[in-house]
Coordinates of C-alpha atoms in Angstrom, one line a residue:
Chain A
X1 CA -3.1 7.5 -47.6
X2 CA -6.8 7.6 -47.0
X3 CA -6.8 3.6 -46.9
X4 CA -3.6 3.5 -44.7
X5 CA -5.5 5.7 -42.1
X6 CA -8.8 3.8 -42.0
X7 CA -6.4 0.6 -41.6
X8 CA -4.2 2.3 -38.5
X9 CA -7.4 3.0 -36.8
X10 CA -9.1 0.1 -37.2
X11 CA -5.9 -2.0 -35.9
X12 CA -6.0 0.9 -32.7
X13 CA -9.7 -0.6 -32.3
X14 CA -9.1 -4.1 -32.5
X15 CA -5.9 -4.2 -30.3
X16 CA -7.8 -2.0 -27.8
X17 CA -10.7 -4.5 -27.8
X18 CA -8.2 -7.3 -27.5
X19 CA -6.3 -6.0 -24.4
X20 CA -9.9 -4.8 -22.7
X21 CA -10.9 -8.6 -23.3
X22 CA -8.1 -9.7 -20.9
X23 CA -10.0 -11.2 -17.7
X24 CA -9.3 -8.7 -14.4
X25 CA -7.1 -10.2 -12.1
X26 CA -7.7 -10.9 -8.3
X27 CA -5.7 -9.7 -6.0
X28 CA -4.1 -11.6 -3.0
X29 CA -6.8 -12.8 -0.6
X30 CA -5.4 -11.4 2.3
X31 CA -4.8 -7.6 0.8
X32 CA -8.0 -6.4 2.7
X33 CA -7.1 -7.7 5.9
X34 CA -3.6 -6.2 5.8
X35 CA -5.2 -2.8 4.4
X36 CA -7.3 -2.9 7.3
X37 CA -5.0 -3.8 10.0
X38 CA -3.2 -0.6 8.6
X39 CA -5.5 1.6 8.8
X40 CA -6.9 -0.1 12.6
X41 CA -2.9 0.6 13.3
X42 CA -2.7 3.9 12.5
X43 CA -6.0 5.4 14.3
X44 CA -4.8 4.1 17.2
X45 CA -1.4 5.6 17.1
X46 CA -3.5 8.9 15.8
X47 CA -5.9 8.6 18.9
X48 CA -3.2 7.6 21.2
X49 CA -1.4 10.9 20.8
X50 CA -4.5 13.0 20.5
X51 CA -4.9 11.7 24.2
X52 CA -1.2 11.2 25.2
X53 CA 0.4 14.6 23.7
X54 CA -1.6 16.9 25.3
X55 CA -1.3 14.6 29.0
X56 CA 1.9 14.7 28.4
X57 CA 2.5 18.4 27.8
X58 CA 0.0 19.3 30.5
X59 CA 2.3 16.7 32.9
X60 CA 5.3 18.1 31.9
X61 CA 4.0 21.8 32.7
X62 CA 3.3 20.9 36.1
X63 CA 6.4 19.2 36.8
X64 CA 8.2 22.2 35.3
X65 CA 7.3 24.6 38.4
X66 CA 6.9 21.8 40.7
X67 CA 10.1 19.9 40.6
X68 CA 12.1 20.6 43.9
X69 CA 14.8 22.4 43.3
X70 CA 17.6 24.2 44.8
X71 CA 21.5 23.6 45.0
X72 CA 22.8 20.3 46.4
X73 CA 19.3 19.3 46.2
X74 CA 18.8 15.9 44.8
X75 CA 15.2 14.9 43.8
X76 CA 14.7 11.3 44.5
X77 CA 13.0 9.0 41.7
X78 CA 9.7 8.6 41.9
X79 CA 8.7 5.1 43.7
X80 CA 7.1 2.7 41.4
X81 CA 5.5 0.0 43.2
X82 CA 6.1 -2.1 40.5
X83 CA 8.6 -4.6 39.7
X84 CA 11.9 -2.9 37.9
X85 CA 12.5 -5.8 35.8
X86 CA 11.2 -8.7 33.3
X87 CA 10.3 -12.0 34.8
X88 CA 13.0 -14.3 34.5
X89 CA 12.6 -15.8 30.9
X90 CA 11.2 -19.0 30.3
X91 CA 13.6 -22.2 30.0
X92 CA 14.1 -23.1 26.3
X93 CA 12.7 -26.6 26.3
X94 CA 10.0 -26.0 29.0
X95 CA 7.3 -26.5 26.2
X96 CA 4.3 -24.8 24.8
X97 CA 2.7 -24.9 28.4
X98 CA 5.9 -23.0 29.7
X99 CA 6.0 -20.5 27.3
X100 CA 2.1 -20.0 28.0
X101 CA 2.8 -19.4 31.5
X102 CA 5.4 -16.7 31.0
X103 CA 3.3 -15.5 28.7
X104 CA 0.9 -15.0 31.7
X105 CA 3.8 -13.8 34.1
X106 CA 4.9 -11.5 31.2
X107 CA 1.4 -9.4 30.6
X108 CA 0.8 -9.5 34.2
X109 CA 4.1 -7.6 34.7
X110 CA 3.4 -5.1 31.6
X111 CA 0.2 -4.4 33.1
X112 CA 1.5 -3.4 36.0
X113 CA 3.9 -1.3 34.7
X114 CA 1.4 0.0 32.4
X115 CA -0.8 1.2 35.6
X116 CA 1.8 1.9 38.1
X117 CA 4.7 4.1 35.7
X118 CA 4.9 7.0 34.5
X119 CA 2.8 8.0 31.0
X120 CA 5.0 7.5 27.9
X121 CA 5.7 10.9 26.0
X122 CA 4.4 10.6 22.2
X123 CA 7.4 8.4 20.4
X124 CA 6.7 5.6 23.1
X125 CA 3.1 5.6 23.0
X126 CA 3.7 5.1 19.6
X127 CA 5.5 2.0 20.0
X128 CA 3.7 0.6 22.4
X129 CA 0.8 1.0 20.5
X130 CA 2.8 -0.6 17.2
X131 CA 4.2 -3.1 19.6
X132 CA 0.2 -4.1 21.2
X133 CA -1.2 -3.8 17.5
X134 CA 1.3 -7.0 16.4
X135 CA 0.7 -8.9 19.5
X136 CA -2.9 -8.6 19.0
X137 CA -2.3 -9.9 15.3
X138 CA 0.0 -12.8 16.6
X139 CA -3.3 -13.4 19.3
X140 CA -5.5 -13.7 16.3
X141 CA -3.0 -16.3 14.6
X142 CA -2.9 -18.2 18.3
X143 CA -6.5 -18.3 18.3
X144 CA -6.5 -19.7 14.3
X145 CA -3.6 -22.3 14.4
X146 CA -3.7 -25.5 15.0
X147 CA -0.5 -26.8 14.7
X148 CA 1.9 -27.1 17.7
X149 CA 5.2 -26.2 16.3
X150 CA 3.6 -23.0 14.7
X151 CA 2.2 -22.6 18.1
X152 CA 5.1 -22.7 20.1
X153 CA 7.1 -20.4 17.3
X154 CA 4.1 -18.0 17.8
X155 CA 3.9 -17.8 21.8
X156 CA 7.9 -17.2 21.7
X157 CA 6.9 -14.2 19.5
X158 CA 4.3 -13.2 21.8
X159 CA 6.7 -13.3 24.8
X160 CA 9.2 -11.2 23.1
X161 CA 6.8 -8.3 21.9
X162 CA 5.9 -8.0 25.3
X163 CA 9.1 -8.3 26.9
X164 CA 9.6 -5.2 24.6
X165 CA 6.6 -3.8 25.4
X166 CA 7.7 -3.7 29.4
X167 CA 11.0 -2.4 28.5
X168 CA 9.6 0.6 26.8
X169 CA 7.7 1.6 30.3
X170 CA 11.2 0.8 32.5
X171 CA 13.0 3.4 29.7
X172 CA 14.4 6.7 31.9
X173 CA 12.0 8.9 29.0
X174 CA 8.8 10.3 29.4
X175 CA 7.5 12.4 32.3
X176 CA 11.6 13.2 33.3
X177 CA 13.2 14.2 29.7
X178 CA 9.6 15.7 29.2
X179 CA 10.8 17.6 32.5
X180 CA 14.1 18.8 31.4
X181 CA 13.0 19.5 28.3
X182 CA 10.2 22.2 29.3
X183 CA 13.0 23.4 31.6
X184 CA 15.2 24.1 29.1
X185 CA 12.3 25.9 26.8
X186 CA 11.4 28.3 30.6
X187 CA 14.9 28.8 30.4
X188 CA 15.4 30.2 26.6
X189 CA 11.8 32.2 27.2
X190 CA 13.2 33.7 30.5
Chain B
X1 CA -15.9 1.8 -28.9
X2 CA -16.1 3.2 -24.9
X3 CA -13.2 2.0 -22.5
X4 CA -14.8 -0.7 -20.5
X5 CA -12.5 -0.1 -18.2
X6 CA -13.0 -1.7 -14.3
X7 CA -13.1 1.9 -12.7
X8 CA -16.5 2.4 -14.6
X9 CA -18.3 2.1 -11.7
X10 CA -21.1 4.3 -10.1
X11 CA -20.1 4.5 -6.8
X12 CA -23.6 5.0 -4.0
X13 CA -22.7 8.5 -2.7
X14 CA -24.1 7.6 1.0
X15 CA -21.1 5.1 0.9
X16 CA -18.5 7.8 -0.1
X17 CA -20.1 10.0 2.6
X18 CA -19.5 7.2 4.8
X19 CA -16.6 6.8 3.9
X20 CA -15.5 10.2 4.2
X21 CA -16.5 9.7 8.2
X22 CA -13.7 7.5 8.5
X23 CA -16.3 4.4 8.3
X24 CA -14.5 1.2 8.1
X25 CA -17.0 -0.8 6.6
X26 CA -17.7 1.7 4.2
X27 CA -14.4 1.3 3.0
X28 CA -14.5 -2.2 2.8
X29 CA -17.4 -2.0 0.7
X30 CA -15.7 0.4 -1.8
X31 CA -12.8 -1.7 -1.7
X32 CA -14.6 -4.7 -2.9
X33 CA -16.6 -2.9 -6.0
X34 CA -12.6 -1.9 -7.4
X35 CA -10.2 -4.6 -5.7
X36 CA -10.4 -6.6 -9.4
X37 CA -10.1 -3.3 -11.2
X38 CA -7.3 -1.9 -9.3
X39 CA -5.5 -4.5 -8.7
X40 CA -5.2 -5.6 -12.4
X41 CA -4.1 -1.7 -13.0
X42 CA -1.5 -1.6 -10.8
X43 CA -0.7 -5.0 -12.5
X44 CA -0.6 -3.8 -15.9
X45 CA 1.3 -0.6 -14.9
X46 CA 4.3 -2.0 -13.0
X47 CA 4.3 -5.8 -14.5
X48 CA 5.1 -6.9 -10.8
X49 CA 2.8 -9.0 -8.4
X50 CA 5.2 -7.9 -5.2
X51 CA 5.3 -4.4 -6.3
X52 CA 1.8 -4.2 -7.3
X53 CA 0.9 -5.5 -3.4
X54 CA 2.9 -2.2 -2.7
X55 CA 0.7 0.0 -5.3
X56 CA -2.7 -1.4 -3.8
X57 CA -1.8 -1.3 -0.4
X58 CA -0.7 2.3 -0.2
X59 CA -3.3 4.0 -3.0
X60 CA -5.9 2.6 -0.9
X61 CA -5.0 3.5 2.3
X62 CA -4.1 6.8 0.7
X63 CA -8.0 6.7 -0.5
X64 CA -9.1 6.0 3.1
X65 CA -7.2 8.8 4.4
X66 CA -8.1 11.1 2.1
X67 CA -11.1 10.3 1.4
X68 CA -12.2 13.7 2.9
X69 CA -10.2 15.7 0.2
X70 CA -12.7 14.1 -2.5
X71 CA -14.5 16.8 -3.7
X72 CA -17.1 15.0 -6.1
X73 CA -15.7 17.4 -8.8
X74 CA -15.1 13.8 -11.0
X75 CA -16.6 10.5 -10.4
X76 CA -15.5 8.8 -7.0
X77 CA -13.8 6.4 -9.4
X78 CA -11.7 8.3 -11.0
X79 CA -10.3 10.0 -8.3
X80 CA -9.8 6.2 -7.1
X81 CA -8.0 5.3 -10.6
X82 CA -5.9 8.6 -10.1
X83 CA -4.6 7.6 -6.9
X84 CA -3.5 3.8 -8.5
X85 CA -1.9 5.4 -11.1
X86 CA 0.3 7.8 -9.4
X87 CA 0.9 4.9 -7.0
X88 CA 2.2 3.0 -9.3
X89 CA 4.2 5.4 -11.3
X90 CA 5.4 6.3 -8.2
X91 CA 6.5 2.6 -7.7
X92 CA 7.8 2.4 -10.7
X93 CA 10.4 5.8 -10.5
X94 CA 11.0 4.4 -6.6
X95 CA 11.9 0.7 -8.1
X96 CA 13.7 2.3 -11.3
X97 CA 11.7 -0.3 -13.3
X98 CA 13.3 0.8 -16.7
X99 CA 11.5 4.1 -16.3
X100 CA 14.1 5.1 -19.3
X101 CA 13.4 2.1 -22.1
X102 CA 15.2 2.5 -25.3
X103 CA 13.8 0.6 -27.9
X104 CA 16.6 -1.4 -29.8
X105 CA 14.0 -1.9 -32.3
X106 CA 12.7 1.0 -33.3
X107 CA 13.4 1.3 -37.1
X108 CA 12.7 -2.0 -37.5
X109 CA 10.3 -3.6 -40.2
X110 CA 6.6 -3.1 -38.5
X111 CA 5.8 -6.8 -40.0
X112 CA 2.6 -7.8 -41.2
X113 CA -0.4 -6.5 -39.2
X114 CA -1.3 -8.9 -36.3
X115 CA -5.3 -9.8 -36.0
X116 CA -5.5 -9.0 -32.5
X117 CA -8.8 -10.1 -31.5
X118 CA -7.7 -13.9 -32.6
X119 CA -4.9 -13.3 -30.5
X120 CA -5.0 -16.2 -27.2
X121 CA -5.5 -14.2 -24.3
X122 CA -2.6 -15.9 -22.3
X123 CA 0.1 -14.8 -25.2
X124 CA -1.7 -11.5 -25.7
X125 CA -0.9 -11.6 -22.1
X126 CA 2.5 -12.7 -22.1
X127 CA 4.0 -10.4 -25.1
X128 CA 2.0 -7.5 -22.6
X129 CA 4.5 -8.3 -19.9
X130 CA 7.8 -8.4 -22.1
X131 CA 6.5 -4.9 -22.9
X132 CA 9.2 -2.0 -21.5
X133 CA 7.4 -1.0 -18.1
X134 CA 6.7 2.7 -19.6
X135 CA 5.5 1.5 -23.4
X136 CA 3.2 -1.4 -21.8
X137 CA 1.4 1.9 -18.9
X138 CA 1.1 4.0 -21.5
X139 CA -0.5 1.2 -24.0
X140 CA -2.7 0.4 -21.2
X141 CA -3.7 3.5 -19.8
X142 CA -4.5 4.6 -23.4
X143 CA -6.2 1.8 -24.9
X144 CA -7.9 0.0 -21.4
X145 CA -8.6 3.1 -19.2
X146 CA -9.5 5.5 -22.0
X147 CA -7.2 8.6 -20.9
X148 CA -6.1 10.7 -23.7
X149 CA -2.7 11.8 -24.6
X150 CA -2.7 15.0 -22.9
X151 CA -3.9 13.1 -19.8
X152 CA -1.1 10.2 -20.1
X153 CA 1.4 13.2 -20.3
X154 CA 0.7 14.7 -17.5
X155 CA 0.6 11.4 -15.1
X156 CA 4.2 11.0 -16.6
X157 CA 5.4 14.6 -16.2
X158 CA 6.0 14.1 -19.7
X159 CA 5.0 15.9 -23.1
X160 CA 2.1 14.9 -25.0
X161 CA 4.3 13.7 -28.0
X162 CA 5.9 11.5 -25.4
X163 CA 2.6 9.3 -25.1
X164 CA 2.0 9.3 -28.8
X165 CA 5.8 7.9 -29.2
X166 CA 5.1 5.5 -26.5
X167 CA 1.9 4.2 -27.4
X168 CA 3.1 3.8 -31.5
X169 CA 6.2 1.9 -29.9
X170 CA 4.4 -0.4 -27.9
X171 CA 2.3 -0.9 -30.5
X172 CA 5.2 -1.8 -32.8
X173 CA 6.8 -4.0 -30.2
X174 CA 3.8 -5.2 -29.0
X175 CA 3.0 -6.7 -32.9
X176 CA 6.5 -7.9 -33.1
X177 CA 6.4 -9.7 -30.0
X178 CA 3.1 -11.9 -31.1
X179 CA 4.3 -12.3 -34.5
X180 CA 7.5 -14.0 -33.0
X181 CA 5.0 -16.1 -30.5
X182 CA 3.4 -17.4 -33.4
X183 CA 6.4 -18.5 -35.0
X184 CA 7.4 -20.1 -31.3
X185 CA 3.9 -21.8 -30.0
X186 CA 1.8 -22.2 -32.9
X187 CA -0.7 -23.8 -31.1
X188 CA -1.5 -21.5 -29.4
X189 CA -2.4 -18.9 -31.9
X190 CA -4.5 -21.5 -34.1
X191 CA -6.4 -22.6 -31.2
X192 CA -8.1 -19.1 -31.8
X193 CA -8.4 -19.3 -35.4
X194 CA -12.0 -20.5 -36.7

């Protein structure tokens, strides 16, 4: 019994030595860059609403008992000087110059909107920031490729995250549902 | 013999400071002294490269986001091997990786004992990955990272005869598997042999 022990532990030792003799694998080369555009991604949406939330709230206070109100009374929009709507898309086979250009057309236009419209309450802020982190990521594959296929399949991309990123601003949300929202809240307090 | 495990690192406490400021390069730095080690963990544990992309992505960027909980209570490392293990555990219940292994084998003749430090690493390797996703954690967390029975249990939420059953299974399997790769690719086990 004394033997078979001695030979169990032994055979514990030399397997454990034969499995801690196993080389370490590598991981994937790019794991630290996605961990790090993770963790870039999500300070920004964590600083974004540490700004935007309390803007927001702050906004929608003083629209609560400054909104014009009173029967028959209709409050007219807000005017946004900018534009209402995307530039017109780019034509399919116009080239990697033509997407380029409303590429151009496409950030001046969010830019705008960005400067002109109303804040964003905290869910768009959120996506805009997720929708800025990936175009910045698809600016840094731009800026590294050098083939023009993959180029033209990447500035399409680019277009398209913005295009989204413009809609978000023209999106009836923020500084209006923020409105009726704190107006229902003085309502259930009162 | 000590676990030489990857994780037994000293880790420079300005760093973890550092890093406890939410400084990025900090990070980085930490994550280069374990990538190898916890990348081959999460490996080991869930016997998956796409799934252990999964475990490493989100016990690290659990480690950078809560890096502030770290109390120095146990070495920085540890707490980092911690968070790859429940990771991948975690992984594992989530992907339903045969989490429940029966072993169609288990009364079966244990064979002659295998020498396993002439074993080839690549069919030491191999047999390590036909290993039930349970039996193969529990061998490695046992044998590789040191933890004892009591600490396997409670990683598993399991009893302490649990990881005693587990590891003597593996073990069993484990010979049963090599002694059937030496039948298949000779070769390879007498390119070891002196």
């Amino acid at each position: 019994m004394h033997d078979r022990l001695d030979h169990s532990m032994n055979e514990d030792a030399a397997l454990a030595a034969a499995l801690r003799a196993l080389p370490a694998a590598t991981p994937p080369a790019d794991a630290w860059a996605r961990l790090a555009a993770r963790i870039v991604h999500r300070r920004r949406i964590r600083t974004g609403l540490r700004i935007a939330l309390p803007a927001a709230l702050a906004a929608g206070t003083v629209l609560a008992f400054a909104w014009p109100r009173g029967p028959g009374h209709q409050p007219s929009p807000p005017g946004h000087p900018v534009a209402q709507s995307a530039p017109a898309k780019a034509p399919a086979a116009g080239g990697l110059a033509s997407l380029q250009a409303h590429s151009r057309q496409l950030q001046a236009w969010v830019h705008a909107l960005d400067r002109d419209g109303p804040p964003l309450n905290g869910d768009a802020l959120a996506q805009a920031v997720a929708l800025q982190d990936r175009i910045g990521l698809i600016d840094l594959k731009i800026s590294a490729n050098r083939d023009p296929g993959t180029a033209a399949s990447l500035w399409q991309q680019r277009n398209a995250l913005l295009e989204r990123l413009g809609l978000l601003h023209l999106q009836p949300d923020s500084v209006a549902e923020q409105h009726a929202a704190i107006l229902q809240i003085n309502t259930m307090v009162l | 013999m000590k676990p030489t495990s990857g994780f037994q690192q000293h880790v420079d406490p300005d760093l973890i400071a550092r890093l406890q400021h939410g400084d990025l390069a900090a990070f980085e730095a930490v994550y280069r002294q374990f990538e190898r080690a916890a990348w081959t963990l999460a490996l080991r544990l869930t016997g998956r490269a796409d799934v252990a992309h999964e475990v490493l992505q989100e016990a690290l960027l659990k480690a950078f986001e809560r890096a502030g909980q770290y109390r120095g209570d146990a070495p920085f490392a540890m707490w980092l091997r911690k968070l790859v293990v429940n990771e991948a555990l975690m992984q594992l219940r989530h992907e339903r990786l045969h989490m429940i292994e029966v072993f169609a084998d288990d009364h079966a003749d244990d064979g002659a004992p295998v020498p396993w430090v002439l074993v080839d690493a690549a069919v030491l390797d191999h047999a390590l990955n036909r290993l039930p996703d349970t039996a193969r954690a529990v061998l490695w967390l046992y044998h590789v990272e040191g933890c004892t029975h009591v600490e396997i249990a409670e990683q598993f939420g399991r009893s302490v005869s649990f990881s005693k059953s587990q590891l003597a299974r593996a073990t069993r399997r484990l010979r049963q598997l090599l002694q059937h790769s030496g039948e298949d690719m000779p070769c390879m086990i007498d390119s070891t042999t002196p």
